Structure formats: structure tokens, C-alpha cells
CSV table of C-alpha atoms in Angstrom, one decimal:
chain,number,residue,atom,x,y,z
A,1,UNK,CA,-6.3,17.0,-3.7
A,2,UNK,CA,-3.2,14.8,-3.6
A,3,UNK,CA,-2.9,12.5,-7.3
A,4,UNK,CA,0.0,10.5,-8.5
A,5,UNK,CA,0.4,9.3,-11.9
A,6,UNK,CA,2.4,6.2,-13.2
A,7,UNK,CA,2.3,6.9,-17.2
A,8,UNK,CA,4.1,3.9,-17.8
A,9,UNK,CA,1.0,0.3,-18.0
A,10,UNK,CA,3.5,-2.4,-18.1
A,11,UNK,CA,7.3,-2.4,-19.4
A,12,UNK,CA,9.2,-5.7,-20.2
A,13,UNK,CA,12.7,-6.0,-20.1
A,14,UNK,CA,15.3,-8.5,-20.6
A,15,UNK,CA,17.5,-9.8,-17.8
A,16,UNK,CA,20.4,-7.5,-17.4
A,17,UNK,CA,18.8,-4.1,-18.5
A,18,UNK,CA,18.7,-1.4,-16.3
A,19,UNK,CA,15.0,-0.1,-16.4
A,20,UNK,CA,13.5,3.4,-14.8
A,21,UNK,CA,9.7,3.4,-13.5
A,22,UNK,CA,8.5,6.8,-13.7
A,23,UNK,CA,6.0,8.8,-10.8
A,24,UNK,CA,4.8,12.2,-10.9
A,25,UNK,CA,2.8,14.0,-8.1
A,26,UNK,CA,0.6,16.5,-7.4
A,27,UNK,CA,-0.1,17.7,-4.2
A,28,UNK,CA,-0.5,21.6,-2.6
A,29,UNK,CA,0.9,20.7,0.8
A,30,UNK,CA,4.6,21.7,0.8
A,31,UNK,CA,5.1,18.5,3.7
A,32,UNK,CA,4.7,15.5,2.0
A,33,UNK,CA,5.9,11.7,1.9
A,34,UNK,CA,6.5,9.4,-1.2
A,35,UNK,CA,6.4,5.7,-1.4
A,36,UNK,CA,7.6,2.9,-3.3
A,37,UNK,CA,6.3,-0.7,-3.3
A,38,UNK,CA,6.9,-4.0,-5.0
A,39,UNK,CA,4.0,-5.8,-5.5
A,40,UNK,CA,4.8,-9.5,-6.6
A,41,UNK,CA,2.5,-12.2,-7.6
A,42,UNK,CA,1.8,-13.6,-4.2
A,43,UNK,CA,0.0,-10.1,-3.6
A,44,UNK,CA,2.1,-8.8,-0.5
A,45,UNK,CA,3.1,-5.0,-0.6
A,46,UNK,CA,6.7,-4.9,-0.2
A,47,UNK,CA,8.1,-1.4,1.1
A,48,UNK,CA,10.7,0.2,-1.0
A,49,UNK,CA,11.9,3.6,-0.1
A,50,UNK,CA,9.7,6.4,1.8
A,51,UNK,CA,11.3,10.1,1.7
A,52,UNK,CA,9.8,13.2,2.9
A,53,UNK,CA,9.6,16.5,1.4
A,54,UNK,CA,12.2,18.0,2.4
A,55,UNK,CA,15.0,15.7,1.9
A,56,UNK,CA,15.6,15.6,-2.2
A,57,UNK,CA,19.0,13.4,-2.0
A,58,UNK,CA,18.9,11.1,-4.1
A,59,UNK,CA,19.2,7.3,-2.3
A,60,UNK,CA,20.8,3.9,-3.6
A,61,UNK,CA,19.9,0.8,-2.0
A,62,UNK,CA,21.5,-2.5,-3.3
A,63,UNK,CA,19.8,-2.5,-7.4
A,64,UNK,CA,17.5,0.0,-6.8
A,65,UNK,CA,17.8,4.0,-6.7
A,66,UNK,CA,15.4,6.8,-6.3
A,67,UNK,CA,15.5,10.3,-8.2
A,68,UNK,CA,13.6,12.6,-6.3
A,69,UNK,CA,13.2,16.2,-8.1
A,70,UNK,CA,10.9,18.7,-6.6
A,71,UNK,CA,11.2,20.8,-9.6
A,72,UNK,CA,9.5,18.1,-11.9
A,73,UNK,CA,7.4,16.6,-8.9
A,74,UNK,CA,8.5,13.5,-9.8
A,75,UNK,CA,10.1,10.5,-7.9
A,76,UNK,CA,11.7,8.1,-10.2
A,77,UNK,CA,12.6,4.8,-9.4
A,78,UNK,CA,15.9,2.9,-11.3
A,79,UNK,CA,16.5,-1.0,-11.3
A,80,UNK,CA,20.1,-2.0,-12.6
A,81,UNK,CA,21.1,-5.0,-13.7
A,82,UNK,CA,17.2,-6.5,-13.4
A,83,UNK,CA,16.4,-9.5,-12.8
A,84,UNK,CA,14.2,-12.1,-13.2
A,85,UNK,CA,12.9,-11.8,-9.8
A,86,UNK,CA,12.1,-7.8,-10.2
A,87,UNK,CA,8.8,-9.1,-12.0
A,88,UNK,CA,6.5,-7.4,-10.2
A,89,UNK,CA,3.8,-4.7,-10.0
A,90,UNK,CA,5.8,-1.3,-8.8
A,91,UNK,CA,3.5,1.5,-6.8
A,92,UNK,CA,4.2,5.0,-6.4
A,93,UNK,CA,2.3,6.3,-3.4
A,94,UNK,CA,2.4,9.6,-1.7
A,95,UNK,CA,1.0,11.3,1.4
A,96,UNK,CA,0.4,14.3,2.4
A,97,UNK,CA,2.2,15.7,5.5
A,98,UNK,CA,0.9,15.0,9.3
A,99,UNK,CA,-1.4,17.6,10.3
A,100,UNK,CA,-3.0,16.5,13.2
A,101,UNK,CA,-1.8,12.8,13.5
A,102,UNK,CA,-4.5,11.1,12.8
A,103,UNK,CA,-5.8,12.4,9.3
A,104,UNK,CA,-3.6,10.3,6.7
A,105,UNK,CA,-4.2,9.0,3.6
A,106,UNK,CA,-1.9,7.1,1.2
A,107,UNK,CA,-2.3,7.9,-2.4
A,108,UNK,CA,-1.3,5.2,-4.5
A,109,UNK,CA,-0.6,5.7,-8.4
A,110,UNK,CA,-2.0,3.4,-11.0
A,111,UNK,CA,0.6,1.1,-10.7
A,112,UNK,CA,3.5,-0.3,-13.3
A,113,UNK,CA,3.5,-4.0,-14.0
A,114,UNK,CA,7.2,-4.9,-14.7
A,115,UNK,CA,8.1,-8.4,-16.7
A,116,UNK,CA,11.7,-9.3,-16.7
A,117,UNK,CA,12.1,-11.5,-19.0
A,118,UNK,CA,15.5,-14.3,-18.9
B,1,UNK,CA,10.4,-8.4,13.1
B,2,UNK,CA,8.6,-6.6,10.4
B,3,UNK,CA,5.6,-8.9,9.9
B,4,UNK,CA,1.7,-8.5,9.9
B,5,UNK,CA,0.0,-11.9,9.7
B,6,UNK,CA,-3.4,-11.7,8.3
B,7,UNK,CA,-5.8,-14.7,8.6
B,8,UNK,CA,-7.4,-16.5,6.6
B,9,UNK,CA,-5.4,-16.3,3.3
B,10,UNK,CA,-8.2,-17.4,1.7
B,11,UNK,CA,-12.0,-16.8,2.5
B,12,UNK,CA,-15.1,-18.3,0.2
B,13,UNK,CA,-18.6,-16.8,1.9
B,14,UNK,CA,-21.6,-16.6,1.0
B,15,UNK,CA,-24.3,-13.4,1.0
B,16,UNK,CA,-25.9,-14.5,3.8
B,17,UNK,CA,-22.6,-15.2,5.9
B,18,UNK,CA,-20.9,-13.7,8.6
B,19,UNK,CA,-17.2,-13.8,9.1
B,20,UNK,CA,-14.3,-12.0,10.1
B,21,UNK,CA,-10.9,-11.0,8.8
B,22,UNK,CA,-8.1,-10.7,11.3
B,23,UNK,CA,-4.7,-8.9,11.1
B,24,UNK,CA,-1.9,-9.0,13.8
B,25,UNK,CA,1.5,-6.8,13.7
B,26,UNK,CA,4.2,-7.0,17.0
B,27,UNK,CA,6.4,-4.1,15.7
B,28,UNK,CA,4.2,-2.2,18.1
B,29,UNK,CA,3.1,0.2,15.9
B,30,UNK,CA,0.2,2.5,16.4
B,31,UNK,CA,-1.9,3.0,13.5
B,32,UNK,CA,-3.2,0.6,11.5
B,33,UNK,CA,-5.0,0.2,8.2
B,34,UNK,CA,-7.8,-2.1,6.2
B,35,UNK,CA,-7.7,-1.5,2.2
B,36,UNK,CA,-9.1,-3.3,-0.9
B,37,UNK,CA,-7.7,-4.6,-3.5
B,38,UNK,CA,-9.3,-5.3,-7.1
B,39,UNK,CA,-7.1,-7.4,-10.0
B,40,UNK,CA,-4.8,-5.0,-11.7
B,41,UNK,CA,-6.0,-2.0,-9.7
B,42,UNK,CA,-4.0,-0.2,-6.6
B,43,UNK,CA,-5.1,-0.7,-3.4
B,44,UNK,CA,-8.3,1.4,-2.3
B,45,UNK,CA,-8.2,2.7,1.6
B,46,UNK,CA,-11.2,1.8,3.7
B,47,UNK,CA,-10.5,2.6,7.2
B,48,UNK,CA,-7.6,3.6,9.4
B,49,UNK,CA,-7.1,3.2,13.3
B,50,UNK,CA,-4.9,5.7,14.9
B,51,UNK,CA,-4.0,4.7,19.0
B,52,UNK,CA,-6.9,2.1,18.7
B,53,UNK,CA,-9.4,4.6,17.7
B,54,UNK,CA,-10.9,4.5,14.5
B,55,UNK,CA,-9.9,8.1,12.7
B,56,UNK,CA,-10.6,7.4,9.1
B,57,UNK,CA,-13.9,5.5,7.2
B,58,UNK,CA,-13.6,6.2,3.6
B,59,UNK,CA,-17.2,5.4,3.2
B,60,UNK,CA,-17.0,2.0,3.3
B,61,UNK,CA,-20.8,0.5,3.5
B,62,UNK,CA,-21.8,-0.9,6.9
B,63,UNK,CA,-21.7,-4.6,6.0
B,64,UNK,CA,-17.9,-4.4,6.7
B,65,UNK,CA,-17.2,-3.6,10.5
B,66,UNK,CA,-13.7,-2.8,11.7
B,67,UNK,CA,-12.9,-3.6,15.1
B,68,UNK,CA,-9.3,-2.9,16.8
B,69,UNK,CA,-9.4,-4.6,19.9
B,70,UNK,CA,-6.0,-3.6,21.3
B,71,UNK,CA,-2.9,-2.0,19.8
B,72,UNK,CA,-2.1,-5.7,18.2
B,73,UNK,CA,-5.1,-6.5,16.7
B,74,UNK,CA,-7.1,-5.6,13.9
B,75,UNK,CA,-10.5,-7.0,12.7
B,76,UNK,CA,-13.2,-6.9,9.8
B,77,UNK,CA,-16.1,-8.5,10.2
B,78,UNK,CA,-18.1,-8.7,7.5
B,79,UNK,CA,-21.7,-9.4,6.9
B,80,UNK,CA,-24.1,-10.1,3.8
B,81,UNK,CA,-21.6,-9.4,1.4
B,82,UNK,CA,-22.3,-9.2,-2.4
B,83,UNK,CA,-20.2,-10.5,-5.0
B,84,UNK,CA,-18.7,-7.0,-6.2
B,85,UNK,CA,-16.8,-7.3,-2.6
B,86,UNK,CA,-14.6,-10.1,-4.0
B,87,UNK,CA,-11.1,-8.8,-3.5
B,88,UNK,CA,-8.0,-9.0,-1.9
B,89,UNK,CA,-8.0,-7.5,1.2
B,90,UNK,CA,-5.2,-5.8,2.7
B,91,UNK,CA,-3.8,-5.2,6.1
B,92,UNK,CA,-1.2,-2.9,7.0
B,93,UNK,CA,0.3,-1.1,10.2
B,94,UNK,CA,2.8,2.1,11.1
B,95,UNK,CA,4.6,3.5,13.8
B,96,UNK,CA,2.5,6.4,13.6
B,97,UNK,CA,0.5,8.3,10.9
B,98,UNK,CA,2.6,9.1,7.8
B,99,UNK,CA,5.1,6.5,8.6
B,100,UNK,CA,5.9,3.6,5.7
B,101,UNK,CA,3.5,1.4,6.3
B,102,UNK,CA,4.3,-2.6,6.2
B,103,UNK,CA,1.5,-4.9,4.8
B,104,UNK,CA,0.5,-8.2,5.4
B,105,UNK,CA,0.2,-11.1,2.7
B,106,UNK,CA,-3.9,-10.5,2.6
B,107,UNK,CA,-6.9,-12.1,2.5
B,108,UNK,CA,-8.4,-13.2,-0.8
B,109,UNK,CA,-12.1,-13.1,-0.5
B,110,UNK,CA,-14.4,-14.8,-3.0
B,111,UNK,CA,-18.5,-14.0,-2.6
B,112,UNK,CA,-20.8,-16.3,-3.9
């Protein structure tokens, strides 16, 4: 069974700080995908970053960056320089890898509610 | 375009009520996906449609019915509804199975 934990509740920042949300994952299949969302206040899931299994480089994308490390099962996400408009809850979600096309399932984790604060 | 639309936003019914949910995507994606959302919990898969034919029901009781009447279009039609159902309800869509998926803004259901 696939399970992905988000340790982390809720973390408050002040504007400016760089902050890291942490994920870790458990899952037997050795083909997987992991998620990130943003989950504002208006309630829409916003797609991060999806990465597969085999593909452990590490990504930057504008603020955010990803540290993926098979070793540690864990996928962190990094915001620099947050802002006020990074308040939001963050998901780590995973999936286990395609076996027939039609079984999937996204695992989320618990979620980590992130205040930036001015 | 990387939208789904999902009507209404919001939706007060009562138990004896039937109405539907409806979710749209143009990205022509091929899967698409209903899930639940209680406050300050993640959101809880319900059922999934793969080519317009329904390939996962995680046990969801009867008195919500998913519909996917072409590769568009996604309904839930729900019927005598109990107040525990009260939740956001999410819509989502993928190119295929195990892709990202994109989500819609939801439907926030209250059940008097």
C-alpha cells in the first residue's frame, strides 16, 4: 500500500524567508509518480511539479524547487524568497506506476498549511 | 487551455433532493476524476473514468451516480443526500492515467 506523510501541520513564515515543505513516501512499486499542489483559499488544486520514478534531478521552477532523493523516499519542496501570496495549503501526492492504464489512484499526504506572513 | 469548469460553485439541497454536479475539461484529456473534499482534510477519491468508462468506484454509496457522457463531460448526480455529504467536491481530468491531473475550482455542497 502506497502512504505519504507531510510531518509538517502548518508552518508560518515571514515575507522574504525561504521555507522547505517536507514529503516522505512509501510505496513497493519501483514505478511511481509524485505530486505537488498548491491549494489556496478559493479551494482550486493548483498543479506544481509531477516527476516519475526514475528521473531524481532535482527541478527549479521560478521560486519553487523540488529535492527528490530515492534514498530517503522523500520529495521535498523549497519556496525562496516567499511571499505573501504562497499562503496556501501544500499537498504531496504520489501514484503508483501504470499497470494496466486504467487502475490509478492518487495518494495525497495530509497536507501543510503555509501562512506567509508581510 | 488548461481549465476544467465545474458547475455550480455552490449547491444548497436538501435530503430529499435530486441534483447534479457537472464538470467540463477541452484539453482533450482522457481520464477523468470525481473526489471529496472535507475542511482541512486532503481530498478523498471517489471514482475515476478512463476512455469514458468508469474504471474505479472507491466505494462511494449509491446516492451519488457518476455519469461521463462523452470524453468532455463528466456528471454526479446525486440523490437523498445526508448532511455528512457536505463537502467540496472536486473535479479533475488527465491525458491518460498517471498523468498530473488539473482540477477545477469545485463545487461546495451544503445538505440540509
Amino acid at each position: 500500500a502506497q502512504k505519504v506523510t507531510q510531518a509538517q501541520t502548518e508552518i508560518s513564515v515571514v515575507e522574504k524567508e525561504d521555507v522547505t515543505l517536507d514529503c516522505v513516501y512509501e510505496t513497493r512499486d519501483t514505478t511511481y509518480y509524485l505530486f505537488w499542489y498548491k491549494q489556496p483559499p478559493s479551494g482550486e488544486l493548483v498543479f506544481l511539479i509531477r516527476r516519475n520514478s526514475f528521473d531524481e534531478q532535482n527541478e527549479i521552477s521560478g521560486r519553487y524547487s523540488w529535492n527528490f532523493q530515492k534514498s530517503t523516499s522523500s520529495f521535498n519542496l523549497t519556496i525562496t524568497a516567499s511571499q505573501v501570496v504562497d499562503s496556501a495549503v501544500y499537498f504531496c501526492a504520489l501514484s503508483e506506476g501504470d499497470s494496466g492504464g486504467s487502475n490509478y489512484k492518487l495518494t495525497f499526504g495530509k497536507g501543510t498549511l503555509l501562512t506567509v506572513n508581510p | 487551455d488548461t481549465e476544467v469548469t465545474q458547475t455550480p460553485k455552490h449547491l444548497v439541497m436538501g435530503m430529499t433532493n435530486k441534483k447534479s454536479l457537472k464538470c467540463e475539461q477541452h484539453m482533450g484529456h482522457r481520464a477523468m476524476y470525481w473526489y471529496k473534499q472535507k475542511a482541512k482534510k486532503p481530498p478523498e477519491l471517489m471514482f475515476v473514468y478512463s476512455y469514458e468508462k468508469l474504471s474505479i468506484n472507491e466505494s462511494v454509496p449509491s446516492r451519488f451516480s457518476p455519469e461521463c457522457p462523452n470524453s468532455s463531460l463528466l456528471n454526479l448526480h446525486l440523490h437523498a443526500l445526508q448532511p455528512e455529504d457536505s463537502a467540496l467536491y472536486l473535479c479533475a481530468s488527465s491525458a491518460i492515467t498517471g498523468n498530473e491531473q488539473f482540477f477545477g475550482p469545485g463545487t461546495r455542497l451544503t445538505v440540509l
